[in-house]
Amino acid sequence: MTPTARRDALRALVSAPGVTLSAPPILVPPAAYFDLAGEEFGARMILTQGTDGTEFCLRPDFTLPIAIDHIASGAATPAAYGYLGPVFRQRADGPTEFDQGGMELLALPDADAALDKIIAFARSVLDIYGVTAPHIRVGDIDLFETLLAACDMPDVWRPRIRARFGHPEAMSALLDRLANPHTATSGPVGMPETDIADWVRELMLTNGLSLTESRSPEEIAQRYLEKQALEAAHVPAETIDLLRRYLAISGAADTALAQIEAMRGLIDLPLDATRRRVDQLRLSGESSNLVFDAAFSPRLDYYTGITFEMTGQGRGVLVSGGQYDRLLQRLGANEQIPAVGCAVWVDRLEAEVRS
């Protein structure tokens, strides 16, 4: 099949009956990306300004603009969107403009059926490009969040640990910190917030620092008290060990899930849904390279449930997908809306054909 024929087949897939072919503007407001994707993603965006000073970015993906448009047309209305076109990101290993295709299923009432459709879509894309034995990595965010909710720890630490899920280095550093808390705290201990603010103000003036050009003494005092409260909120060593053991689990899917089940003496996790989702991926094609990675997650906290990525013989992810039920609500919908999607990297797929 020629590159043109493959492109045509992919376009037919993302505009199949019942699927709306979406084409968001190339220039989009960057605020949602900074709010939801964070500084790491923001650093890769290509920013520009209109003549009136309005800030835009070149479209770095399709998912957020599609979700924003869907909310405007009725967030709770079931819909399927396909897309195929250029996205723009700064990359160290390739051009800043490259083609991305994909599908987003929003507000479908049957989450399992929606996931089936997304996995079938991923398989169809790989078939177009002749990728017959992909390496598949799958994770389950719901499983980790269930574990985190059941762990013995002060509640103040749960959102901080969750925020580092999918960031192995940051998670490791935080668990190290929790395992070895500071025994001494510099500064005034036990003072009221107003007294701490006065102490900070005096230090700033003594050292020639402005009281207005950066954070105020009151803001610094409040952050200091928050830090003191965190340091005083001790996380049991058994909990830290449990989290480390869970996050270290990665390997052949059946073996990895058996390892999680063997932890039932320490904590009881519901694995039926996870096994069913793993089987959905297994049934999408013959694959002896199906890995369950307990620590795997996109670095975006609106993802929920299953996430997966598929690679071929070359380097780089060819297809990635997952559930992101919190996204539409984070963008302004009145309630949580079920959502699942899949993105495909056309340039990498074409390179896979040539390899």
mmCIF file of C-alpha atoms in Angstrom:
data_model
loop_
_atom_site.group_PDB
_atom_site.id
_atom_site.type_symbol
_atom_site.label_atom_id
_atom_site.label_comp_id
_atom_site.label_asym_id
_atom_site.label_seq_id
_atom_site.Cartn_x
_atom_site.Cartn_y
_atom_site.Cartn_z
ATOM 1 C CA MET A 1 0.000 0.000 0.000
ATOM 2 C CA THR A 2 1.395 3.424 -0.935
ATOM 3 C CA PRO A 3 1.644 6.300 1.557
ATOM 4 C CA THR A 4 -1.252 8.009 -0.218
ATOM 5 C CA ALA A 5 -3.384 4.874 0.020
ATOM 6 C CA ARG A 6 -2.570 4.498 3.715
ATOM 7 C CA ARG A 7 -3.480 8.138 4.316
ATOM 8 C CA ASP A 8 -6.777 7.661 2.500
ATOM 9 C CA ALA A 9 -7.529 4.527 4.537
ATOM 10 C CA LEU A 10 -6.806 6.384 7.779
ATOM 11 C CA ARG A 11 -9.015 9.285 6.729
ATOM 12 C CA ALA A 12 -11.828 6.841 5.956
ATOM 13 C CA LEU A 13 -11.408 5.350 9.438
ATOM 14 C CA VAL A 14 -11.649 8.703 11.261
ATOM 15 C CA SER A 15 -14.665 9.743 9.211
ATOM 16 C CA ALA A 16 -16.565 6.448 9.263
ATOM 17 C CA PRO A 17 -20.387 6.456 9.481
ATOM 18 C CA GLY A 18 -21.451 7.806 12.856
ATOM 19 C CA VAL A 19 -18.154 9.663 13.375
ATOM 20 C CA THR A 20 -17.920 13.442 12.937
ATOM 21 C CA LEU A 21 -14.680 14.525 11.277
ATOM 22 C CA SER A 22 -13.466 17.408 13.424
ATOM 23 C CA ALA A 23 -11.144 20.186 12.261
ATOM 24 C CA PRO A 24 -10.466 22.655 15.098
ATOM 25 C CA PRO A 25 -8.677 25.923 14.229
ATOM 26 C CA ILE A 26 -4.908 25.760 14.003
ATOM 27 C CA LEU A 27 -4.631 28.818 16.285
ATOM 28 C CA VAL A 28 -6.207 28.097 19.670
ATOM 29 C CA PRO A 29 -6.120 29.827 23.073
ATOM 30 C CA PRO A 30 -3.347 28.320 25.229
ATOM 31 C CA ALA A 31 -4.982 28.816 28.637
ATOM 32 C CA ALA A 32 -6.594 25.373 28.827
ATOM 33 C CA TYR A 33 -3.291 23.676 28.032
ATOM 34 C CA PHE A 34 -1.433 25.602 30.732
ATOM 35 C CA ASP A 35 -4.211 24.890 33.259
ATOM 36 C CA LEU A 36 -4.596 21.183 32.528
ATOM 37 C CA ALA A 37 -1.333 20.000 30.996
ATOM 38 C CA GLY A 38 1.085 21.969 33.143
ATOM 39 C CA GLU A 39 4.387 23.707 32.544
ATOM 40 C CA GLU A 40 6.142 20.677 31.041
ATOM 41 C CA PHE A 41 3.645 20.469 28.181
ATOM 42 C CA GLY A 42 3.409 24.256 27.988
ATOM 43 C CA ALA A 43 7.142 24.520 27.341
ATOM 44 C CA ARG A 44 6.648 22.499 24.148
ATOM 45 C CA MET A 45 3.891 24.713 22.741
ATOM 46 C CA ILE A 46 4.525 27.264 19.993
ATOM 47 C CA LEU A 47 3.062 30.598 21.072
ATOM 48 C CA THR A 48 2.121 33.637 19.035
ATOM 49 C CA GLN A 49 0.107 36.856 19.431
ATOM 50 C CA GLY A 50 -2.594 38.575 17.461
ATOM 51 C CA THR A 51 -2.330 42.236 16.495
ATOM 52 C CA ASP A 52 -4.403 43.145 19.565
ATOM 53 C CA GLY A 53 -2.051 41.273 21.894
ATOM 54 C CA THR A 54 -4.291 38.218 22.293
ATOM 55 C CA GLU A 55 -2.162 35.134 22.907
ATOM 56 C CA PHE A 56 -2.603 31.973 20.842
ATOM 57 C CA CYS A 57 -0.726 28.735 20.385
ATOM 58 C CA LEU A 58 -0.409 26.567 17.327
ATOM 59 C CA ARG A 59 -2.691 23.601 17.947
ATOM 60 C CA PRO A 60 -0.616 21.101 20.019
ATOM 61 C CA ASP A 61 -3.291 18.391 19.961
ATOM 62 C CA PHE A 62 -6.902 17.771 19.000
ATOM 63 C CA THR A 63 -8.373 16.441 22.239
ATOM 64 C CA LEU A 64 -8.792 19.699 24.162
ATOM 65 C CA PRO A 65 -10.291 21.766 21.300
ATOM 66 C CA ILE A 66 -12.679 18.921 20.480
ATOM 67 C CA ALA A 67 -13.732 18.633 24.134
ATOM 68 C CA ILE A 68 -14.251 22.409 24.423
ATOM 69 C CA ASP A 69 -16.388 22.477 21.271
ATOM 70 C CA HIS A 70 -18.377 19.480 22.503
ATOM 71 C CA ILE A 71 -19.194 21.231 25.782
ATOM 72 C CA ALA A 72 -20.473 24.239 23.832
ATOM 73 C CA SER A 73 -22.804 21.975 21.836
ATOM 74 C CA GLY A 74 -24.052 19.995 24.860
ATOM 75 C CA ALA A 75 -21.635 18.144 27.102
ATOM 76 C CA ALA A 76 -23.965 15.268 27.974
ATOM 77 C CA THR A 77 -24.830 14.504 24.332
ATOM 78 C CA PRO A 78 -23.148 11.280 23.122
ATOM 79 C CA ALA A 79 -20.823 11.916 20.199
ATOM 80 C CA ALA A 80 -17.920 10.388 18.285
ATOM 81 C CA TYR A 81 -15.258 12.592 16.726
ATOM 82 C CA GLY A 82 -12.440 11.696 14.379
ATOM 83 C CA TYR A 83 -9.552 13.861 13.278
ATOM 84 C CA LEU A 84 -6.535 13.878 11.001
ATOM 85 C CA GLY A 85 -4.258 16.838 10.495
ATOM 86 C CA PRO A 86 -1.205 18.742 11.666
ATOM 87 C CA VAL A 87 -0.313 19.485 15.271
ATOM 88 C CA PHE A 88 2.575 21.627 16.431
ATOM 89 C CA ARG A 89 4.955 20.932 19.301
ATOM 90 C CA GLN A 90 8.587 21.644 19.941
ATOM 91 C CA ARG A 91 10.430 18.318 19.849
ATOM 92 C CA ALA A 92 14.082 17.411 20.263
ATOM 93 C CA ASP A 93 13.883 14.441 17.887
ATOM 94 C CA GLY A 94 11.901 15.662 14.919
ATOM 95 C CA PRO A 95 9.996 18.468 13.197
ATOM 96 C CA THR A 96 7.714 20.822 15.101
ATOM 97 C CA GLU A 97 4.836 20.155 12.692
ATOM 98 C CA PHE A 98 3.575 16.609 12.251
ATOM 99 C CA ASP A 99 0.337 14.818 11.486
ATOM 100 C CA GLN A 100 -1.832 13.241 14.134
ATOM 101 C CA GLY A 101 -4.985 11.192 13.714
ATOM 102 C CA GLY A 102 -7.371 9.861 16.278
ATOM 103 C CA MET A 103 -10.826 9.354 17.686
ATOM 104 C CA GLU A 104 -12.646 10.732 20.744
ATOM 105 C CA LEU A 105 -15.835 9.160 22.140
ATOM 106 C CA LEU A 106 -17.589 11.548 24.508
ATOM 107 C CA ALA A 107 -20.582 10.949 26.806
ATOM 108 C CA LEU A 108 -21.283 7.431 25.515
ATOM 109 C CA PRO A 109 -23.416 5.685 28.158
ATOM 110 C CA ASP A 110 -21.613 2.317 27.986
ATOM 111 C CA ALA A 111 -17.991 2.912 29.007
ATOM 112 C CA ASP A 112 -16.871 -0.641 28.241
ATOM 113 C CA ALA A 113 -18.418 -0.536 24.767
ATOM 114 C CA ALA A 114 -16.725 2.815 24.118
ATOM 115 C CA LEU A 115 -13.388 1.355 25.154
ATOM 116 C CA ASP A 116 -13.996 -1.629 22.856
ATOM 117 C CA LYS A 117 -14.504 0.785 19.966
ATOM 118 C CA ILE A 118 -11.338 2.703 20.751
ATOM 119 C CA ILE A 119 -9.252 -0.474 20.979
ATOM 120 C CA ALA A 120 -10.761 -1.701 17.681
ATOM 121 C CA PHE A 121 -9.881 1.656 16.144
ATOM 122 C CA ALA A 122 -6.276 1.332 17.374
ATOM 123 C CA ARG A 123 -6.032 -2.166 15.911
ATOM 124 C CA SER A 124 -7.442 -0.983 12.569
ATOM 125 C CA VAL A 125 -4.847 1.786 12.375
ATOM 126 C CA LEU A 126 -2.018 -0.673 13.023
ATOM 127 C CA ASP A 127 -3.449 -2.991 10.358
ATOM 128 C CA ILE A 128 -3.356 -0.154 7.817
ATOM 129 C CA TYR A 129 0.354 0.275 8.494
ATOM 130 C CA GLY A 130 1.125 -3.426 8.732
ATOM 131 C CA VAL A 131 2.072 -3.469 12.429
ATOM 132 C CA THR A 132 1.079 -7.037 13.274
ATOM 133 C CA ALA A 133 2.725 -7.643 16.663
ATOM 134 C CA PRO A 134 2.799 -4.413 18.648
ATOM 135 C CA HIS A 135 4.245 -4.076 22.105
ATOM 136 C CA ILE A 136 1.380 -2.982 24.356
ATOM 137 C CA ARG A 137 1.753 -1.319 27.740
ATOM 138 C CA VAL A 138 -1.356 -0.838 29.852
ATOM 139 C CA GLY A 139 -2.020 0.764 33.212
ATOM 140 C CA ASP A 140 -5.076 1.373 35.350
ATOM 141 C CA ILE A 141 -5.402 4.725 37.121
ATOM 142 C CA ASP A 142 -8.584 3.697 38.946
ATOM 143 C CA LEU A 143 -6.666 0.828 40.536
ATOM 144 C CA PHE A 144 -3.967 3.149 41.873
ATOM 145 C CA GLU A 145 -6.513 5.679 43.135
ATOM 146 C CA THR A 146 -8.366 2.878 44.931
ATOM 147 C CA LEU A 147 -5.099 1.821 46.545
ATOM 148 C CA LEU A 148 -4.286 5.395 47.526
ATOM 149 C CA ALA A 149 -7.714 5.954 49.081
ATOM 150 C CA ALA A 150 -7.362 2.797 51.189
ATOM 151 C CA CYS A 151 -3.814 3.469 52.423
ATOM 152 C CA ASP A 152 -3.178 4.515 56.004
ATOM 153 C CA MET A 153 -1.927 8.098 55.770
ATOM 154 C CA PRO A 154 -2.953 11.671 56.608
ATOM 155 C CA ASP A 155 -5.401 12.917 53.981
ATOM 156 C CA VAL A 156 -3.205 15.933 53.237
ATOM 157 C CA TRP A 157 -0.723 13.674 51.397
ATOM 158 C CA ARG A 158 -3.166 11.824 49.110
ATOM 159 C CA PRO A 159 -3.571 14.542 46.435
ATOM 160 C CA ARG A 160 0.168 15.227 46.493
ATOM 161 C CA ILE A 161 0.977 11.566 45.876
ATOM 162 C CA ARG A 162 -1.717 11.347 43.192
ATOM 163 C CA ALA A 163 -0.267 14.395 41.432
ATOM 164 C CA ARG A 164 3.032 12.521 40.999
ATOM 165 C CA PHE A 165 1.491 9.342 39.590
ATOM 166 C CA GLY A 166 2.950 8.854 36.123
ATOM 167 C CA HIS A 167 6.106 10.813 37.116
ATOM 168 C CA PRO A 168 8.418 8.026 38.350
ATOM 169 C CA GLU A 169 11.279 10.304 39.401
ATOM 170 C CA ALA A 170 9.011 12.775 41.205
ATOM 171 C CA MET A 171 7.127 9.933 42.904
ATOM 172 C CA SER A 172 10.357 8.296 44.060
ATOM 173 C CA ALA A 173 11.660 11.588 45.446
ATOM 174 C CA LEU A 174 8.427 12.210 47.350
ATOM 175 C CA LEU A 175 8.354 8.719 48.859
ATOM 176 C CA ASP A 176 12.004 9.131 49.864
ATOM 177 C CA ARG A 177 11.104 12.392 51.559
ATOM 178 C CA LEU A 178 8.157 10.816 53.379
ATOM 179 C CA ALA A 179 10.351 7.942 54.524
ATOM 180 C CA ASN A 180 12.999 10.332 55.890
ATOM 181 C CA PRO A 181 11.167 13.417 57.196
ATOM 182 C CA HIS A 182 13.191 16.354 58.390
ATOM 183 C CA THR A 183 13.717 16.205 62.123
ATOM 184 C CA ALA A 184 14.408 19.913 62.477
ATOM 185 C CA THR A 185 12.559 22.845 60.965
ATOM 186 C CA SER A 186 14.234 26.197 60.529
ATOM 187 C CA GLY A 187 12.330 29.305 61.404
ATOM 188 C CA PRO A 188 9.757 30.102 64.097
ATOM 189 C CA VAL A 189 7.955 26.997 65.314
ATOM 190 C CA GLY A 190 4.588 27.310 67.008
ATOM 191 C CA MET A 191 4.152 31.044 66.369
ATOM 192 C CA PRO A 192 0.786 32.451 65.201
ATOM 193 C CA GLU A 193 0.543 33.348 61.518
ATOM 194 C CA THR A 194 0.508 37.120 62.198
ATOM 195 C CA ASP A 195 3.703 36.863 64.251
ATOM 196 C CA ILE A 196 5.387 34.810 61.533
ATOM 197 C CA ALA A 197 4.376 37.434 58.967
ATOM 198 C CA ASP A 198 5.967 40.146 61.131
ATOM 199 C CA TRP A 199 9.127 38.009 61.456
ATOM 200 C CA VAL A 200 9.262 37.534 57.656
ATOM 201 C CA ARG A 201 8.681 41.262 57.070
ATOM 202 C CA GLU A 202 11.567 42.150 59.384
ATOM 203 C CA LEU A 203 13.872 39.662 57.625
ATOM 204 C CA MET A 204 12.928 41.035 54.214
ATOM 205 C CA LEU A 205 13.568 44.624 55.228
ATOM 206 C CA THR A 206 16.846 43.687 56.924
ATOM 207 C CA ASN A 207 18.064 42.047 53.719
ATOM 208 C CA GLY A 208 16.875 44.881 51.465
ATOM 209 C CA LEU A 209 14.040 42.924 49.854
ATOM 210 C CA SER A 210 10.904 44.607 48.519
ATOM 211 C CA LEU A 211 7.640 43.943 50.344
ATOM 212 C CA THR A 212 5.585 44.491 47.175
ATOM 213 C CA GLU A 213 7.502 43.151 44.175
ATOM 214 C CA SER A 214 7.108 39.460 45.042
ATOM 215 C CA ARG A 215 5.114 37.400 47.520
ATOM 216 C CA SER A 216 3.924 39.339 50.538
ATOM 217 C CA PRO A 217 5.060 38.456 54.079
ATOM 218 C CA GLU A 218 1.540 37.183 54.760
ATOM 219 C CA GLU A 219 1.694 34.832 51.759
ATOM 220 C CA ILE A 220 5.113 33.567 52.809
ATOM 221 C CA ALA A 221 3.872 32.996 56.369
ATOM 222 C CA GLN A 222 0.850 31.052 55.118
ATOM 223 C CA ARG A 223 2.997 28.848 52.879
ATOM 224 C CA TYR A 224 5.412 28.271 55.771
ATOM 225 C CA LEU A 225 2.581 27.098 58.031
ATOM 226 C CA GLU A 226 1.304 24.791 55.292
ATOM 227 C CA LYS A 227 4.782 23.308 54.972
ATOM 228 C CA GLN A 228 4.981 22.829 58.756
ATOM 229 C CA ALA A 229 1.635 21.029 58.722
ATOM 230 C CA LEU A 230 2.832 18.730 55.934
ATOM 231 C CA GLU A 231 6.070 17.919 57.751
ATOM 232 C CA ALA A 232 4.074 17.063 60.878
ATOM 233 C CA ALA A 233 1.711 14.742 58.950
ATOM 234 C CA HIS A 234 3.616 11.477 59.301
ATOM 235 C CA VAL A 235 3.038 8.710 56.741
ATOM 236 C CA PRO A 236 3.584 5.219 58.217
ATOM 237 C CA ALA A 237 6.591 3.305 56.916
ATOM 238 C CA GLU A 238 4.296 0.371 56.072
ATOM 239 C CA THR A 239 2.264 2.614 53.758
ATOM 240 C CA ILE A 240 5.361 3.892 51.965
ATOM 241 C CA ASP A 241 6.577 0.318 51.512
ATOM 242 C CA LEU A 242 3.180 -0.745 50.154
ATOM 243 C CA LEU A 243 3.149 2.086 47.601
ATOM 244 C CA ARG A 244 6.672 1.257 46.486
ATOM 245 C CA ARG A 245 5.868 -2.430 46.108
ATOM 246 C CA TYR A 246 2.773 -1.682 44.059
ATOM 247 C CA LEU A 247 4.445 0.893 41.791
ATOM 248 C CA ALA A 248 7.355 -1.500 41.120
ATOM 249 C CA ILE A 249 5.033 -4.106 39.566
ATOM 250 C CA SER A 250 5.541 -4.295 35.807
ATOM 251 C CA GLY A 251 5.701 -7.231 33.431
ATOM 252 C CA ALA A 252 3.622 -9.730 31.484
ATOM 253 C CA ALA A 253 0.026 -8.756 32.210
ATOM 254 C CA ASP A 254 -1.148 -11.995 33.825
ATOM 255 C CA THR A 255 1.947 -12.208 36.018
ATOM 256 C CA ALA A 256 1.741 -8.559 37.069
ATOM 257 C CA LEU A 257 -1.931 -8.816 38.006
ATOM 258 C CA ALA A 258 -1.199 -11.990 39.963
ATOM 259 C CA GLN A 259 1.449 -10.058 41.900
ATOM 260 C CA ILE A 260 -1.118 -7.398 42.759
ATOM 261 C CA GLU A 261 -3.609 -10.062 43.822
ATOM 262 C CA ALA A 262 -0.935 -11.592 46.085
ATOM 263 C CA MET A 263 -0.888 -8.304 48.020
ATOM 264 C CA ARG A 264 -4.417 -8.949 49.277
ATOM 265 C CA GLY A 265 -3.050 -9.707 52.725
ATOM 266 C CA LEU A 266 -2.013 -6.060 52.917
ATOM 267 C CA ILE A 267 -4.773 -4.427 50.898
ATOM 268 C CA ASP A 268 -7.765 -5.647 48.892
ATOM 269 C CA LEU A 269 -7.961 -4.225 45.364
ATOM 270 C CA PRO A 270 -10.808 -4.966 42.915
ATOM 271 C CA LEU A 271 -9.086 -6.585 39.935
ATOM 272 C CA ASP A 272 -12.058 -7.902 37.940
ATOM 273 C CA ALA A 273 -12.495 -4.686 35.960
ATOM 274 C CA THR A 274 -8.759 -4.421 35.313
ATOM 275 C CA ARG A 275 -8.581 -8.010 34.034
ATOM 276 C CA ARG A 276 -11.559 -7.391 31.772
ATOM 277 C CA ARG A 277 -9.879 -4.320 30.297
ATOM 278 C CA VAL A 278 -6.585 -6.170 29.816
ATOM 279 C CA ASP A 279 -8.509 -8.925 28.035
ATOM 280 C CA GLN A 280 -10.077 -6.320 25.762
ATOM 281 C CA LEU A 281 -6.590 -5.341 24.651
ATOM 282 C CA ARG A 282 -5.474 -8.952 24.370
ATOM 283 C CA LEU A 283 -8.449 -9.828 22.169
ATOM 284 C CA SER A 284 -7.640 -6.915 19.875
ATOM 285 C CA GLY A 285 -4.993 -9.083 18.258
ATOM 286 C CA GLU A 286 -2.324 -11.688 18.823
ATOM 287 C CA SER A 287 0.148 -10.162 21.240
ATOM 288 C CA SER A 288 2.594 -11.902 23.518
ATOM 289 C CA ASN A 289 4.014 -8.458 24.335
ATOM 290 C CA LEU A 290 1.186 -7.267 26.575
ATOM 291 C CA VAL A 291 2.642 -5.625 29.690
ATOM 292 C CA PHE A 292 0.782 -4.298 32.720
ATOM 293 C CA ASP A 293 2.706 -1.478 34.375
ATOM 294 C CA ALA A 294 1.226 -0.438 37.729
ATOM 295 C CA ALA A 295 2.996 2.949 37.583
ATOM 296 C CA PHE A 296 1.979 3.799 33.996
ATOM 297 C CA SER A 297 -0.162 6.887 33.459
ATOM 298 C CA PRO A 298 -0.145 9.967 31.244
ATOM 299 C CA ARG A 299 1.141 13.005 33.140
ATOM 300 C CA LEU A 300 -2.334 14.538 33.173
ATOM 301 C CA ASP A 301 -4.581 14.238 36.202
ATOM 302 C CA TYR A 302 -7.840 14.241 34.236
ATOM 303 C CA TYR A 303 -7.163 10.680 33.023
ATOM 304 C CA THR A 304 -9.100 7.864 34.692
ATOM 305 C CA GLY A 305 -9.366 4.117 34.288
ATOM 306 C CA ILE A 306 -7.344 2.305 31.675
ATOM 307 C CA THR A 307 -4.554 3.843 29.619
ATOM 308 C CA PHE A 308 -2.509 2.110 26.941
ATOM 309 C CA GLU A 309 0.196 2.682 24.406
ATOM 310 C CA MET A 310 1.369 0.585 21.476
ATOM 311 C CA THR A 311 4.830 0.567 19.946
ATOM 312 C CA GLY A 312 6.345 -1.316 17.029
ATOM 313 C CA GLN A 313 9.882 -2.294 16.117
ATOM 314 C CA GLY A 314 11.145 1.275 16.023
ATOM 315 C CA ARG A 315 11.374 3.832 18.780
ATOM 316 C CA GLY A 316 8.460 5.917 19.950
ATOM 317 C CA VAL A 317 4.777 5.344 20.671
ATOM 318 C CA LEU A 318 2.662 4.673 17.577
ATOM 319 C CA VAL A 319 -0.762 4.669 19.218
ATOM 320 C CA SER A 320 -1.848 5.827 22.662
ATOM 321 C CA GLY A 321 -5.227 5.977 24.308
ATOM 322 C CA GLY A 322 -7.230 5.875 27.466
ATOM 323 C CA GLN A 323 -10.132 7.095 29.543
ATOM 324 C CA TYR A 324 -10.285 10.702 30.692
ATOM 325 C CA ASP A 325 -13.620 11.067 32.473
ATOM 326 C CA ARG A 326 -12.528 14.176 34.398
ATOM 327 C CA LEU A 327 -11.550 16.296 31.391
ATOM 328 C CA LEU A 328 -14.889 17.777 30.353
ATOM 329 C CA GLN A 329 -15.777 18.738 33.913
ATOM 330 C CA ARG A 330 -12.359 20.371 34.312
ATOM 331 C CA LEU A 331 -13.131 22.356 31.153
ATOM 332 C CA GLY A 332 -16.455 23.616 32.494
ATOM 333 C CA ALA A 333 -19.079 20.874 32.146
ATOM 334 C CA ASN A 334 -21.535 20.702 35.044
ATOM 335 C CA GLU A 335 -20.799 17.059 35.790
ATOM 336 C CA GLN A 336 -18.299 14.314 35.093
ATOM 337 C CA ILE A 337 -18.700 13.083 31.511
ATOM 338 C CA PRO A 338 -17.418 9.659 30.384
ATOM 339 C CA ALA A 339 -14.773 10.029 27.698
ATOM 340 C CA VAL A 340 -12.272 7.783 25.970
ATOM 341 C CA GLY A 341 -9.939 8.475 23.087
ATOM 342 C CA CYS A 342 -6.971 7.379 21.042
ATOM 343 C CA ALA A 343 -4.273 9.310 19.182
ATOM 344 C CA VAL A 344 -2.065 7.934 16.391
ATOM 345 C CA TRP A 345 1.304 9.340 15.324
ATOM 346 C CA VAL A 346 1.283 9.279 11.544
ATOM 347 C CA ASP A 347 4.976 10.123 11.019
ATOM 348 C CA ARG A 348 6.080 7.289 13.327
ATOM 349 C CA LEU A 349 3.699 4.862 11.644
ATOM 350 C CA GLU A 350 5.132 5.774 8.234
ATOM 351 C CA ALA A 351 8.651 5.269 9.614
ATOM 352 C CA GLU A 352 7.578 1.865 10.941
ATOM 353 C CA VAL A 353 6.492 0.835 7.452
ATOM 354 C CA ARG A 354 9.920 1.791 6.062
ATOM 355 C CA SER A 355 11.917 0.042 8.813
#
